[in-house]
Steps between C-alpha positions, in 0.01 A plus 500: 500500500656827384334696760716678778397433864670825612264803563490833653348560850423853412483637138521887550884510534593279206539789253705706744718175579566464123582868461740484801675196337567699189629798691739294708823313379438118468603328819721186506200331670163638539421455871259629759766739603544637150104532479513698816787718377297614200216620730274178563541368845156341539479130537201520245750628234742211544274279283623697205830310518329166418290678223822620356632161500193365321530750232862406438660823650674316765651146516406274787772649721387841446772600244374744230482347152543644154119596495550706816776684349312557180208617698714776640486653149184727544443526124422113496416422862116456435581268198754292718229474765252374243753242382532380846138470563441307173759253612387468873131477424538286185198293557277808556605652169448160333136521603474858389765666304383844617487388872648850603148654409308251708317635824634368827202298554544328180870448557409345826257256344745394249765441767257303688450268212862480405609422859235228528397615845861500654446867642247629736277789400709753688822396340345497147355862577873597579643325195247663268560837656863477458469402127250778428707759679809405317324502159406859545877578546618292195471565134376209292443694168839628434807303383844485649774680303760251361867574543649595172675221332879532475587578132667213320865533544572379154281760349651772717857442410608683189714294266856561566681564173781277412830669609691654198809301438814662629712649221830304456787672632765591253850504636668834436829492334749773465491680174819669383455856370729610208449846346147543641407146344403192700624161391398145620787283465471123504812307572554139434772372732718218391505177703793506728576382853792751539357804686787721359329485144190652637697752687693614182169518304322726751812719536510555142140590482530756775793663332319534154155611652621735765 
């Protein structure tokens, strides 16, 4: 049965408690002490903790869930609450897709049928009152804004042009200058193992070109 057994003892503070939750930083654990700290010390208000667990705002140990943190965004809080109610009261919404528009009396009768006589009339009254109170604070008609999808990295990346081939390095050789003219001289050396032969050739070149 997808029908929460958690309910509020009093309904008048439900909206104020939710507003106070939005105004406060999310605690590590949502405890009675935290509820008192945001201005609700009454024992009747403590039942809100179990209701928040039923709505998926808190886990079983009272730690705020992702839905709790999403509810802190006031631009979508009413939509987040509606999402939690559709999940928590799944059987009721299966009976009537627009269960949020039902009167408290109709909700009570549907809950009586769904619970197959598990709860007393007083408990059913509190359960139905909790549902209708929360429904007035929720937005069942709007749609949650979806986070923008991250663009495809492959589409974003501009093609990198191939690097231009490096120009080959040309070794610089000394060019003798004679009468304002520049000459390139190619010398074919004879094969010899005697270094004196090469010394004599280079010495003769220096004498004639200097």
